[in-house]
Amino acid sequence: MEIKPIFATLGRHKFTVCLLIAQIALTCAIVCNAIFLISQRLDRMAVSSGMAEHELVYMQLAFIGARPNAMARTQADLSALREVPGVQSAMIINHLPLSGSSSNSSLWLDPAQRMETMSATQYFGENLLSTLGVQLEAGREFSPEEYRDLDKIDKALQTGDMKEIPSAVLITRTVADRLWPGQSPLGKQVFIGRNFALTVVGVVKGLARPNQLERGAQYSLIHPVRLSMSAGSYYVLRCAAQDRERVLKAALAKLNALDPNRIVLDKGSWDEMRYNFFRNDRAMAGILVGVCLALLVVTALGIVGLASFWVSQRNRSIGVRRALGATRGHILNYFQTENFLLTSMGIVLGMLLAYAINLFLIVHYELPRLPLAYFPVGAVLLWCLGQAAVLGPALRAAAVPPVVATRSV
Amino acid sequence: MLSYYFRMAMHSLKRNKALTGLMVLAIAMGIGASMTTLTVLHVLSGDPLPGRSGSLYYPQIDPRDMADYGPNVEPPDQLSWIDGMYLLKAKRATRQALMTGGMVPLQPAQSSIYPFHAMALYTSADFFPMFEVPFQYGNAWGSAEDDSKARVVVISANLNDKLFGGQNSVGKTLRLQETAFRIIGVLGAWHPQPHFYQVYMGSYADEEDVFIPLSASRDQHMDHAGETDCWGNGGGDNNTLEHAPCVWLQFWVQLGTAQQAAAYKDFLVHYSQEQHAAGRFLRPPNVRLRNVMQWLDYQQVVPSDTRLQVWLALGFLMVCLVNTVGLMLSKFMRHAGELGVRRALGASQRALFGQLLMESGVVGLVGGAIGLLLALLGLWLVRQQPTDYAKLAHMDTRMLLATFGLAVCASLLAGLLPAWRACRIAPALQLKAN
């Protein structure tokens, strides 16, 4: 295919050609970055919780007045909950993965270092592993005598009584790799709040944080701390997936019968919690998909429109070419090649622009660098779009009969 | 003459309906998307107290230990009880109020309404006059009630409607966390957005339903919600927050003039130096004094997704405009022969330009008008989203005018270039070509 005549023709429409190239370049740049943003959101939404996600229901309650001996009441609640038909395990926990707000603390490998090594979420609660379905990878679970009551720990913190502060800790694999890369973390010490040494007794496969996923989704610690029902904590029940609705209803009825003087702040299955946590990301991903589609449609229609104009404008010259022996295939090929050239120029410009937009996003939105794989994918996408858009007008051009050459306009 | 141009434009546009429709739609979609996102950004970054926000300041000091100390570290966002109470009692500003949020169990007298958790603000007397909070019935409490830990409560119009059918409820009793509080005031309509004075309960959250003296809330062991940041051996246990090395209180002051603000900043530095000398503050003085808009900016209350959406929509608008310009231009050039005839018959270049501009202007304006409708539809869609700012997404007159401005600019941009190119046709050349 001779491309020289194509350039010669395009040269006569310099301005329009420039506009079309600019449009393809902009579309290419925006779509590349938008797809990258979408993939970032999808990655975030695919975070692994480390739990038996589909088998958990939760309830968050608040007492209306002050409750003396909250610990005994909580234990009574839990044993009542364990009797609900279908419940395999029950516990009280300070917060759940993706529940929103979290309690975090700084970890130091060496208390003398100036800056913290990392910050991680602290999970409290008895029977955590068995209820949530968190998998132990190495080491052991807590022994019953290692557990301490949270209110006693608070008092101990004020008096400085170290005996009441539990020193055993379970960490996730990610935390282990971050603190001691390539070594076994079992038996190692890490400092929390600078003053308290914790000894790692076990490693769990994973346990996501309640929020701040961008600062390490699996940065979690599990402490042997016993909780009582207080603002913010959750009762969690594990049951078969199909029993969740029924178990939740029965559990709430049972708790209400035990003590009606409390308010249900929140309840549901953990799947619902996950769904709600990512609703903004889902909405944003939806918007991005919508904009990408709209951009591609607008650009495709623009190509169709321009190509149609050029076809009808060159009607007579097409007729002449046909009369001089060009086949339909030649004409079709001509318009397809023309479009390929225009799209290619747009893509080259678009890649540069995409890179510039990505730099802007890195600076203002702390986004990672656009992977190079996006460039060929974006190019192929636009080439396909261009060819599809030009096919209709090109076929019409190919259908122009040679006799047109003999007619005057 | 204009009506003639208009008829010519309509005639030309009708000749190729699909193309005209495409151009109109492209402009409409671009403008609709841009205006939707710009309106959301505009409402979210609005001034919560127009006219007053410049004289309201949020003092910050740094009482932390040397852990994580470095140059240019921002002081914590909140105050500890000791510092907050000192600054409150010092009364160095025209007005000052200390506050924190919480959720309080509320037991309605009627058995028809279940007990529920009401959003509460625990604050001090100056809160109401400082923020010019309007009252429907009764009034605020004074410093005497603050000092005596009085069990009094001011409720929102919303709660008053819910519990008392909108009647004057002043003097009635409200049971909060099993304790009787006397209602002394009912607020009128008051919806500052963003929820600037307490960003920890959601930047665009609804206003609190109950306002309780901070002293009484501590006396009654009411739970504080929001953020508690501790250092050293501090634990965030609610009952010991008064003595713990934790920050959990917000403090606002009213300072009429720039001199007053400068003097207040000096006072904060002086207080920090004193505490440093006494060994309570380990860091050198590190203070900030931001007014409302600076504070909202620093807290980045406008979600970054919203800004990203604006950029995305503007990019989309640009593609739509380029698309329209290209189509319009090739349309004009296609009829270049016709234009040549008109020129040959005596139409001046200016007249031709006017005619072409009319044609592209019609496309732009119709596109803009449809774009406005699309923006209204877009805002309706935003309001259906489950975010806490969804209900704010309404178009005001300023944004309506801006939309029209954008539509006119867009259509001129889309029209000027092609019209200017096309009207410079040499008539003889075009006639010869045919």
PDB file of C-alpha atoms in Angstrom, chain B residues 128-266:
ATOM      1  CA  PHE B 128     -23.826  29.383  70.569  1.00  0.00           C
ATOM      2  CA  PRO B 129     -23.067  33.129  70.383  1.00  0.00           C
ATOM      3  CA  MET B 130     -19.696  32.523  68.705  1.00  0.00           C
ATOM      4  CA  PHE B 131     -21.175  30.569  65.790  1.00  0.00           C
ATOM      5  CA  GLU B 132     -24.404  32.674  65.871  1.00  0.00           C
ATOM      6  CA  VAL B 133     -26.535  29.600  66.304  1.00  0.00           C
ATOM      7  CA  PRO B 134     -30.217  30.584  65.871  1.00  0.00           C
ATOM      8  CA  PHE B 135     -32.740  29.622  68.557  1.00  0.00           C
ATOM      9  CA  GLN B 136     -36.384  28.788  67.960  1.00  0.00           C
ATOM     10  CA  TYR B 137     -37.365  28.553  71.630  1.00  0.00           C
ATOM     11  CA  GLY B 138     -35.511  29.325  74.838  1.00  0.00           C
ATOM     12  CA  ASN B 139     -31.793  30.054  74.778  1.00  0.00           C
ATOM     13  CA  ALA B 140     -28.312  28.724  75.418  1.00  0.00           C
ATOM     14  CA  TRP B 141     -26.708  28.063  78.778  1.00  0.00           C
ATOM     15  CA  GLY B 142     -24.207  30.452  80.341  1.00  0.00           C
ATOM     16  CA  SER B 143     -20.863  30.008  82.071  1.00  0.00           C
ATOM     17  CA  ALA B 144     -22.652  29.479  85.398  1.00  0.00           C
ATOM     18  CA  GLU B 145     -24.161  26.253  84.044  1.00  0.00           C
ATOM     19  CA  ASP B 146     -20.739  25.232  82.727  1.00  0.00           C
ATOM     20  CA  ASP B 147     -19.221  25.704  86.169  1.00  0.00           C
ATOM     21  CA  SER B 148     -22.026  23.938  88.037  1.00  0.00           C
ATOM     22  CA  LYS B 149     -22.064  20.957  85.635  1.00  0.00           C
ATOM     23  CA  ALA B 150     -25.781  21.663  85.196  1.00  0.00           C
ATOM     24  CA  ARG B 151     -27.858  18.956  83.565  1.00  0.00           C
ATOM     25  CA  VAL B 152     -29.286  21.167  80.855  1.00  0.00           C
ATOM     26  CA  VAL B 153     -29.578  20.429  77.169  1.00  0.00           C
ATOM     27  CA  VAL B 154     -30.174  22.351  73.939  1.00  0.00           C
ATOM     28  CA  ILE B 155     -31.828  20.262  71.227  1.00  0.00           C
ATOM     29  CA  SER B 156     -32.012  20.573  67.471  1.00  0.00           C
ATOM     30  CA  ALA B 157     -35.176  21.545  65.585  1.00  0.00           C
ATOM     31  CA  ASN B 158     -35.123  18.080  64.083  1.00  0.00           C
ATOM     32  CA  LEU B 159     -35.183  16.299  67.440  1.00  0.00           C
ATOM     33  CA  ASN B 160     -37.815  18.721  68.735  1.00  0.00           C
ATOM     34  CA  ASP B 161     -40.038  17.815  65.784  1.00  0.00           C
ATOM     35  CA  LYS B 162     -39.481  14.135  66.369  1.00  0.00           C
ATOM     36  CA  LEU B 163     -40.102  14.093  70.129  1.00  0.00           C
ATOM     37  CA  PHE B 164     -42.393  17.061  70.763  1.00  0.00           C
ATOM     38  CA  GLY B 165     -44.134  17.573  67.429  1.00  0.00           C
ATOM     39  CA  GLY B 166     -42.387  20.934  66.938  1.00  0.00           C
ATOM     40  CA  GLN B 167     -44.002  22.475  70.054  1.00  0.00           C
ATOM     41  CA  ASN B 168     -42.081  24.618  72.509  1.00  0.00           C
ATOM     42  CA  SER B 169     -40.356  21.993  74.653  1.00  0.00           C
ATOM     43  CA  VAL B 170     -38.351  24.364  76.862  1.00  0.00           C
ATOM     44  CA  GLY B 171     -38.584  23.273  80.510  1.00  0.00           C
ATOM     45  CA  LYS B 172     -39.390  19.683  79.623  1.00  0.00           C
ATOM     46  CA  THR B 173     -37.180  16.782  80.613  1.00  0.00           C
ATOM     47  CA  LEU B 174     -35.037  14.671  78.315  1.00  0.00           C
ATOM     48  CA  ARG B 175     -33.628  11.369  79.583  1.00  0.00           C
ATOM     49  CA  LEU B 176     -30.070  10.882  78.377  1.00  0.00           C
ATOM     50  CA  GLN B 177     -28.090   7.840  79.504  1.00  0.00           C
ATOM     51  CA  GLU B 178     -30.642   7.282  82.295  1.00  0.00           C
ATOM     52  CA  THR B 179     -30.226  10.828  83.633  1.00  0.00           C
ATOM     53  CA  ALA B 180     -32.801  13.623  83.453  1.00  0.00           C
ATOM     54  CA  PHE B 181     -31.662  16.743  81.581  1.00  0.00           C
ATOM     55  CA  ARG B 182     -33.752  19.935  81.404  1.00  0.00           C
ATOM     56  CA  ILE B 183     -34.340  21.324  77.929  1.00  0.00           C
ATOM     57  CA  ILE B 184     -33.425  25.019  77.925  1.00  0.00           C
ATOM     58  CA  GLY B 185     -33.363  25.771  74.228  1.00  0.00           C
ATOM     59  CA  VAL B 186     -34.461  24.533  70.835  1.00  0.00           C
ATOM     60  CA  LEU B 187     -32.370  25.479  67.798  1.00  0.00           C
ATOM     61  CA  GLY B 188     -33.802  26.965  64.638  1.00  0.00           C
ATOM     62  CA  ALA B 189     -32.653  25.972  61.164  1.00  0.00           C
ATOM     63  CA  TRP B 190     -28.868  25.622  61.391  1.00  0.00           C
ATOM     64  CA  HIS B 191     -26.940  23.567  58.877  1.00  0.00           C
ATOM     65  CA  PRO B 192     -23.371  24.803  58.447  1.00  0.00           C
ATOM     66  CA  GLN B 193     -21.701  22.728  55.718  1.00  0.00           C
ATOM     67  CA  PRO B 194     -19.024  21.447  55.881  1.00  0.00           C
ATOM     68  CA  HIS B 195     -19.528  20.445  59.501  1.00  0.00           C
ATOM     69  CA  PHE B 196     -16.467  22.534  60.245  1.00  0.00           C
ATOM     70  CA  TYR B 197     -16.327  22.744  64.051  1.00  0.00           C
ATOM     71  CA  GLN B 198     -16.200  18.964  64.515  1.00  0.00           C
ATOM     72  CA  VAL B 199     -14.821  17.103  61.516  1.00  0.00           C
ATOM     73  CA  TYR B 200     -14.425  13.801  63.355  1.00  0.00           C
ATOM     74  CA  MET B 201     -18.059  12.806  63.099  1.00  0.00           C
ATOM     75  CA  GLY B 202     -18.012  13.158  59.308  1.00  0.00           C
ATOM     76  CA  SER B 203     -17.104  16.306  57.407  1.00  0.00           C
ATOM     77  CA  TYR B 204     -20.556  16.606  55.870  1.00  0.00           C
ATOM     78  CA  ALA B 205     -22.485  14.875  58.647  1.00  0.00           C
ATOM     79  CA  ASP B 206     -25.803  16.117  59.957  1.00  0.00           C
ATOM     80  CA  GLU B 207     -25.739  18.502  62.883  1.00  0.00           C
ATOM     81  CA  GLU B 208     -25.891  17.128  66.394  1.00  0.00           C
ATOM     82  CA  ASP B 209     -29.284  16.559  67.991  1.00  0.00           C
ATOM     83  CA  VAL B 210     -28.320  17.349  71.566  1.00  0.00           C
ATOM     84  CA  PHE B 211     -25.885  19.937  72.949  1.00  0.00           C
ATOM     85  CA  ILE B 212     -24.750  19.328  76.530  1.00  0.00           C
ATOM     86  CA  PRO B 213     -22.314  21.304  78.729  1.00  0.00           C
ATOM     87  CA  LEU B 214     -18.914  19.594  78.445  1.00  0.00           C
ATOM     88  CA  SER B 215     -18.564  19.669  82.235  1.00  0.00           C
ATOM     89  CA  ALA B 216     -21.881  17.828  82.700  1.00  0.00           C
ATOM     90  CA  SER B 217     -20.986  15.240  80.070  1.00  0.00           C
ATOM     91  CA  ARG B 218     -17.751  14.420  81.921  1.00  0.00           C
ATOM     92  CA  ASP B 219     -19.663  14.359  85.207  1.00  0.00           C
ATOM     93  CA  GLN B 220     -22.104  11.822  83.745  1.00  0.00           C
ATOM     94  CA  HIS B 221     -19.323   9.706  82.146  1.00  0.00           C
ATOM     95  CA  MET B 222     -20.782  10.146  78.693  1.00  0.00           C
ATOM     96  CA  ASP B 223     -18.736   8.394  76.018  1.00  0.00           C
ATOM     97  CA  HIS B 224     -16.711  10.624  73.780  1.00  0.00           C
ATOM     98  CA  ALA B 225     -16.567   9.638  70.121  1.00  0.00           C
ATOM     99  CA  GLY B 226     -14.232  10.684  67.358  1.00  0.00           C
ATOM    100  CA  GLU B 227     -10.480  10.557  67.515  1.00  0.00           C
ATOM    101  CA  THR B 228      -8.343  10.145  70.625  1.00  0.00           C
ATOM    102  CA  ASP B 229      -4.606  10.374  70.047  1.00  0.00           C
ATOM    103  CA  CYS B 230      -2.320   9.392  72.893  1.00  0.00           C
ATOM    104  CA  TRP B 231       1.409   9.289  73.348  1.00  0.00           C
ATOM    105  CA  GLY B 232       3.784   7.922  75.992  1.00  0.00           C
ATOM    106  CA  ASN B 233       1.896   5.518  78.240  1.00  0.00           C
ATOM    107  CA  GLY B 234      -1.452   7.091  77.525  1.00  0.00           C
ATOM    108  CA  GLY B 235      -4.482   4.856  77.169  1.00  0.00           C
ATOM    109  CA  GLY B 236      -7.694   6.171  75.661  1.00  0.00           C
ATOM    110  CA  ASP B 237      -9.927   4.976  78.509  1.00  0.00           C
ATOM    111  CA  ASN B 238     -12.903   7.348  78.667  1.00  0.00           C
ATOM    112  CA  ASN B 239     -12.964   7.644  82.458  1.00  0.00           C
ATOM    113  CA  THR B 240      -9.399   8.841  82.807  1.00  0.00           C
ATOM    114  CA  LEU B 241      -9.165  11.149  79.787  1.00  0.00           C
ATOM    115  CA  GLU B 242      -8.787  14.254  82.001  1.00  0.00           C
ATOM    116  CA  HIS B 243      -5.338  13.155  83.144  1.00  0.00           C
ATOM    117  CA  ALA B 244      -4.154  11.013  80.246  1.00  0.00           C
ATOM    118  CA  PRO B 245      -1.539  12.312  77.766  1.00  0.00           C
ATOM    119  CA  CYS B 246      -4.139  12.269  75.021  1.00  0.00           C
ATOM    120  CA  VAL B 247      -5.649  14.873  72.722  1.00  0.00           C
ATOM    121  CA  TRP B 248      -9.380  14.583  72.106  1.00  0.00           C
ATOM    122  CA  LEU B 249     -10.918  18.090  72.339  1.00  0.00           C
ATOM    123  CA  GLN B 250     -11.549  20.740  69.722  1.00  0.00           C
ATOM    124  CA  PHE B 251     -11.182  24.397  70.591  1.00  0.00           C
ATOM    125  CA  TRP B 252     -12.437  27.416  68.646  1.00  0.00           C
ATOM    126  CA  VAL B 253     -11.873  31.090  69.375  1.00  0.00           C
ATOM    127  CA  GLN B 254     -13.315  34.278  67.945  1.00  0.00           C
ATOM    128  CA  LEU B 255     -10.779  37.037  67.229  1.00  0.00           C
ATOM    129  CA  GLY B 256     -12.103  40.216  65.646  1.00  0.00           C
ATOM    130  CA  THR B 257      -8.958  41.711  64.127  1.00  0.00           C
ATOM    131  CA  ALA B 258      -5.639  40.593  62.708  1.00  0.00           C
ATOM    132  CA  GLN B 259      -3.885  42.232  65.699  1.00  0.00           C
ATOM    133  CA  GLN B 260      -5.987  40.170  68.071  1.00  0.00           C
ATOM    134  CA  ALA B 261      -5.127  37.033  66.115  1.00  0.00           C
ATOM    135  CA  ALA B 262      -1.400  37.874  66.258  1.00  0.00           C
ATOM    136  CA  ALA B 263      -1.674  38.551  69.989  1.00  0.00           C
ATOM    137  CA  TYR B 264      -3.448  35.248  70.500  1.00  0.00           C
ATOM    138  CA  LYS B 265      -0.742  33.393  68.641  1.00  0.00           C
ATOM    139  CA  ASP B 266       1.853  35.059  70.899  1.00  0.00           C
TER     140      ASP B 266
END
